[in-house]
Coordinates of C-alpha atoms in Angstrom, one line a residue:
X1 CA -92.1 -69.1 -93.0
X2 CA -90.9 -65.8 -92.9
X3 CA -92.0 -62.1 -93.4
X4 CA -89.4 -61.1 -95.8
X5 CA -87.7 -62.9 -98.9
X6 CA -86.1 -65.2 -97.1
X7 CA -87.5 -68.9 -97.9
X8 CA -90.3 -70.3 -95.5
X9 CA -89.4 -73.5 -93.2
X10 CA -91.6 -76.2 -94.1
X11 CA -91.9 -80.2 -93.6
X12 CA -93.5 -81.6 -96.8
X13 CA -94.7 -85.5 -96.7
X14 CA -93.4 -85.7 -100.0
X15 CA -91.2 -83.6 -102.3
X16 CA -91.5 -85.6 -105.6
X17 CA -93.9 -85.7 -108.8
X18 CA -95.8 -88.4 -107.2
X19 CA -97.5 -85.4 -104.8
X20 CA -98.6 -83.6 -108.0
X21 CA -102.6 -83.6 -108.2
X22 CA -102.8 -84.9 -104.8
X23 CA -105.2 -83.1 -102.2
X24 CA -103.0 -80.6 -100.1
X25 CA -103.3 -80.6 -96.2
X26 CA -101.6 -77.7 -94.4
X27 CA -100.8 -77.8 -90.9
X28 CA -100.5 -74.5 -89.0
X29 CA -99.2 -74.8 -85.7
X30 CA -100.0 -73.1 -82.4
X31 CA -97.9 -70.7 -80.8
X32 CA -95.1 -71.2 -79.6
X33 CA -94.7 -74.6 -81.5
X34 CA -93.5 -74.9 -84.6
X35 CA -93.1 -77.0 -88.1
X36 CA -92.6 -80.2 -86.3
X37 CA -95.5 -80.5 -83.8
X38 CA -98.3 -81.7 -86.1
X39 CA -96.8 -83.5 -88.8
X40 CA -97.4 -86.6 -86.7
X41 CA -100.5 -86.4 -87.1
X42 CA -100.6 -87.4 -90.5
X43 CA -99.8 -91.0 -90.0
X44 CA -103.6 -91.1 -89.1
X45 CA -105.2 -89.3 -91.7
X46 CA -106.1 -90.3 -95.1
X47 CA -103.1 -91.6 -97.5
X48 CA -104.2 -89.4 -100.2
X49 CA -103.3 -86.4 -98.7
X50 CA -99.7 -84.6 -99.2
X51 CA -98.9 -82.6 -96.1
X52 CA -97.4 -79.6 -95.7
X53 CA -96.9 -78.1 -91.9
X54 CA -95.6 -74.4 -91.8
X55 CA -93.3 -72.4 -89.3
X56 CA -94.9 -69.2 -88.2
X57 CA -92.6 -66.1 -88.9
X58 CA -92.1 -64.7 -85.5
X59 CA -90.0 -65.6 -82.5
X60 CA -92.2 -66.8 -79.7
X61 CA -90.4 -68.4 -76.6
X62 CA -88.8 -71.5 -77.5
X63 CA -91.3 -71.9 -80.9
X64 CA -92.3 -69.6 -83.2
X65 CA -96.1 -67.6 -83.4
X66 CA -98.1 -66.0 -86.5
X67 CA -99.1 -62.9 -84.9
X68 CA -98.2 -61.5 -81.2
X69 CA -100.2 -62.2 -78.7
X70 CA -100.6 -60.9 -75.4
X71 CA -101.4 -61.8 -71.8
X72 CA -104.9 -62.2 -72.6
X73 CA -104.4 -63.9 -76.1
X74 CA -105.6 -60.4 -77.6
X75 CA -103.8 -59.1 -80.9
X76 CA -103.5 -56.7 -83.6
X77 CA -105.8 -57.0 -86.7
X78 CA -102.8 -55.3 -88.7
X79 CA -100.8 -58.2 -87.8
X80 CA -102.4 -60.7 -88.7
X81 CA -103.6 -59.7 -91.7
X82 CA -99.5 -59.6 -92.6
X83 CA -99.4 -63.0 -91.3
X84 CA -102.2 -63.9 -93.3
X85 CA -100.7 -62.4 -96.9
X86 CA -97.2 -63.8 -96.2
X87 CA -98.7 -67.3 -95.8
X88 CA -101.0 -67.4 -99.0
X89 CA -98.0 -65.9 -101.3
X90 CA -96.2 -68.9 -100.1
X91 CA -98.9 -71.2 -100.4
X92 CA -101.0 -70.0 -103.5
X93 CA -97.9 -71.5 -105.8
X94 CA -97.9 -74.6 -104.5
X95 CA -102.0 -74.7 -104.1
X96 CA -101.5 -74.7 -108.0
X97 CA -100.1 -77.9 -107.9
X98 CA -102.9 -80.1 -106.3
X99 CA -106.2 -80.7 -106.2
X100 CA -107.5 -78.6 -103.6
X101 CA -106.4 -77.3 -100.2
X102 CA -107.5 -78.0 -97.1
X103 CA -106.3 -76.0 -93.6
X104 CA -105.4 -77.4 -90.5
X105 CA -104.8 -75.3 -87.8
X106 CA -104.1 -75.6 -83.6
X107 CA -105.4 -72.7 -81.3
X108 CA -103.6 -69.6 -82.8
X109 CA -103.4 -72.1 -86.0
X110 CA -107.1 -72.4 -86.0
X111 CA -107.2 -68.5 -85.8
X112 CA -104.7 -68.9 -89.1
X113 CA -106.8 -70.9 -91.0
X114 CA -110.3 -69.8 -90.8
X115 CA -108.6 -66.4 -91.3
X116 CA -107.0 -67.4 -94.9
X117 CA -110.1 -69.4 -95.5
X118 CA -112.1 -65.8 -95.3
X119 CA -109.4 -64.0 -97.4
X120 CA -109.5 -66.9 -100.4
X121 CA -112.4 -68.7 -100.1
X122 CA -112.5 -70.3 -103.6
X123 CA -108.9 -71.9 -102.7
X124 CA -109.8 -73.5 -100.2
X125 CA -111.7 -76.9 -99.9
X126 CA -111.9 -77.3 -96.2
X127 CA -111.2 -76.3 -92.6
X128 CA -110.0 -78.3 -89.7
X129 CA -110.0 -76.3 -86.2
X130 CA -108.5 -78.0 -83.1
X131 CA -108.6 -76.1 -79.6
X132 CA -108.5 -72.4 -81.6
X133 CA -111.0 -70.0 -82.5
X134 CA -111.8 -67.4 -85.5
X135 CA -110.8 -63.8 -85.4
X136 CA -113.0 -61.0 -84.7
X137 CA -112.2 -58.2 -87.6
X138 CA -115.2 -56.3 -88.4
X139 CA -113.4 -53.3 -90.2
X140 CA -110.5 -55.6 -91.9
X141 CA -111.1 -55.5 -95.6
X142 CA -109.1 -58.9 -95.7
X143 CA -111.8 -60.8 -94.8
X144 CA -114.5 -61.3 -97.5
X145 CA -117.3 -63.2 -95.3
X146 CA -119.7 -62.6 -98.0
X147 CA -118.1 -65.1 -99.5
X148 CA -118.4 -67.6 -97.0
X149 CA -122.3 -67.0 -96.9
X150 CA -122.3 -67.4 -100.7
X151 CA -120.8 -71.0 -100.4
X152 CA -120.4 -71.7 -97.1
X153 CA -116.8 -73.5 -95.9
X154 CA -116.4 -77.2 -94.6
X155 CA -115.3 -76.8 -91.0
X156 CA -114.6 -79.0 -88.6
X157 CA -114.1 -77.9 -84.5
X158 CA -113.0 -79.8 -82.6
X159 CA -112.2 -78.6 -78.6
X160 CA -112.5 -79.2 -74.9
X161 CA -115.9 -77.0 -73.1
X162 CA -113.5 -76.4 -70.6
X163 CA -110.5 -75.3 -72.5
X164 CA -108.1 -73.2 -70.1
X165 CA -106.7 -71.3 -72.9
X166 CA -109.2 -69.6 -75.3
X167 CA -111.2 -66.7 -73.6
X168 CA -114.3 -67.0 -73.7
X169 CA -114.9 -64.0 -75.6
X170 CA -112.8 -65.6 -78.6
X171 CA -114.8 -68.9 -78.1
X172 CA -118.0 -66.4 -78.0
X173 CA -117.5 -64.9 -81.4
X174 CA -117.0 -68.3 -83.0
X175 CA -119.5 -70.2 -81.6
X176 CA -121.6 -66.6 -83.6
X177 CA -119.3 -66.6 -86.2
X178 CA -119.2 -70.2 -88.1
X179 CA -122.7 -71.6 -88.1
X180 CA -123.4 -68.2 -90.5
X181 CA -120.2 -68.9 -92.6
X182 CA -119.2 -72.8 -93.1
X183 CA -120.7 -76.0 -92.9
X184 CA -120.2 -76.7 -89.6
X185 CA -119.2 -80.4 -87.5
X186 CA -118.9 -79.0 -84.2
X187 CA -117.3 -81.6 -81.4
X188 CA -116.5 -81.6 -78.0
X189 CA -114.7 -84.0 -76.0
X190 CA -114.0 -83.6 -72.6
X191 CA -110.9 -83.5 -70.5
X192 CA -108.2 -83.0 -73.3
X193 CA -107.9 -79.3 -72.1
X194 CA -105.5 -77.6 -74.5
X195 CA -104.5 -80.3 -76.8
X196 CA -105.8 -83.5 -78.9
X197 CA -107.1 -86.8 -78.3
X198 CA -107.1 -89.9 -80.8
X199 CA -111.0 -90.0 -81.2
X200 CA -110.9 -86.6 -82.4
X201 CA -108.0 -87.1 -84.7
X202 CA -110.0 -90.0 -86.1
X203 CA -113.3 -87.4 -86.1
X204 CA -111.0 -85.2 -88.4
X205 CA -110.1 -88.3 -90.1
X206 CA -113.6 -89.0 -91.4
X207 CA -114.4 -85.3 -91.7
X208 CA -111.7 -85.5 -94.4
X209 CA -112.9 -88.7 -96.6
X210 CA -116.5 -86.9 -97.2
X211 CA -115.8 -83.5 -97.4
X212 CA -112.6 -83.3 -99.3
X213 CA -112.0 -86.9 -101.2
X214 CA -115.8 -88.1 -101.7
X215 CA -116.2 -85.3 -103.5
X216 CA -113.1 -85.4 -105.3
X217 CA -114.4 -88.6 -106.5
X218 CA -117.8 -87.3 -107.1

């Protein structure tokens, strides 16, 4: 995904008619990563799912990032908030095409998705959050929480207690910030660090068939 016209990189699960009406999962990687690093984790979640994993727009290292970070993980609401509108005019056509959308999102993709969650709440049927957090923004006028508290959002989070990586001033303000504003499954699961383990990709797994396609069904 880019910033300007250019077109957005993206790996799509598939590109035919047979993914119209389907249930949309977007990936939204960490940084530094890019496109490639979650897709395989859709070979254990649900079939019904298309899935879509985004490149962030900036340059980061050897991968790419949504917004620039630094040192101490800290960033600019500004920026994000750019990230955040670039993303949904590339998703919002597509979102048109299926059933309902549901975010998926490592670390600073975490920080991606509960952010676009908060700026289109009625696009979005769920949130999956692996080893991230939420964004502090109390003056951004892109985030519409009251929104959230209205009809609070699906979310699964899912993380090591003893993450190296996410302050603890970031894992502070979520731990404040989504029991007020989603449904909440909080897990832990100790000694992945920075990354994902199978049990919670099968957590996430079961997170999906009962908030998203139960009530599809429903």
């Amino acid at each position: 995904m880019t910033t300007n016209d250019a077109q957005p990189v993206a790996l799509i699960s598939r590109n035919d008619d047979s993914r119209l009406g389907t249930p949309l999962l977007v990936f939204l990687h960490g940084y530094g990563s890019n496109e490639q690093d979650l897709m395989g984790l859709s070979q254990y979640l649900p079939d019904e799912f298309t899935y879509l994993s985004v490149r962030a727009p900036l340059q980061a290292g050897p991968g790419f990032s949504w917004f620039p970070l630094s040192q101490e993980i800290d960033y600019s609401i500004e920026s994000v908030e750019d990230s955040i509108r670039s993303l949904w005019a590339f998703l919002e056509p597509l979102a048109k095409q299926h059933s309902s959308v549901t975010l998926l999102g490592f670390s600073q993709g975490m920080a991606m998705a509960t952010s676009l969650a908060r700026y289109q709440r009625e696009a979005i049927a769920a949130v999956v959050g692996l080893s991230g957090f939420a964004i502090e923004a109390p003056e951004s006028d892109l985030f519409k929480d009251e929104a959230l508290i209205a009809a609070p959002l699906p979310m699964f989070w899912g993380r090591d207690l003893a993450d190296p990586v996410i302050t603890r001033d970031k894992i502070a303000y979520t731990l404040g910030w989504a029991p007020k504003h989603t449904e909440l499954v909080h897990e832990t699961y100790p000694q992945i660090a920075h990354s994902v383990c199978m049990e919670e990709i099968q957590d996430v797994a079961a997170f999906l068939n009962r908030v998203v396609l139960d009530k599809q069904q429903d």
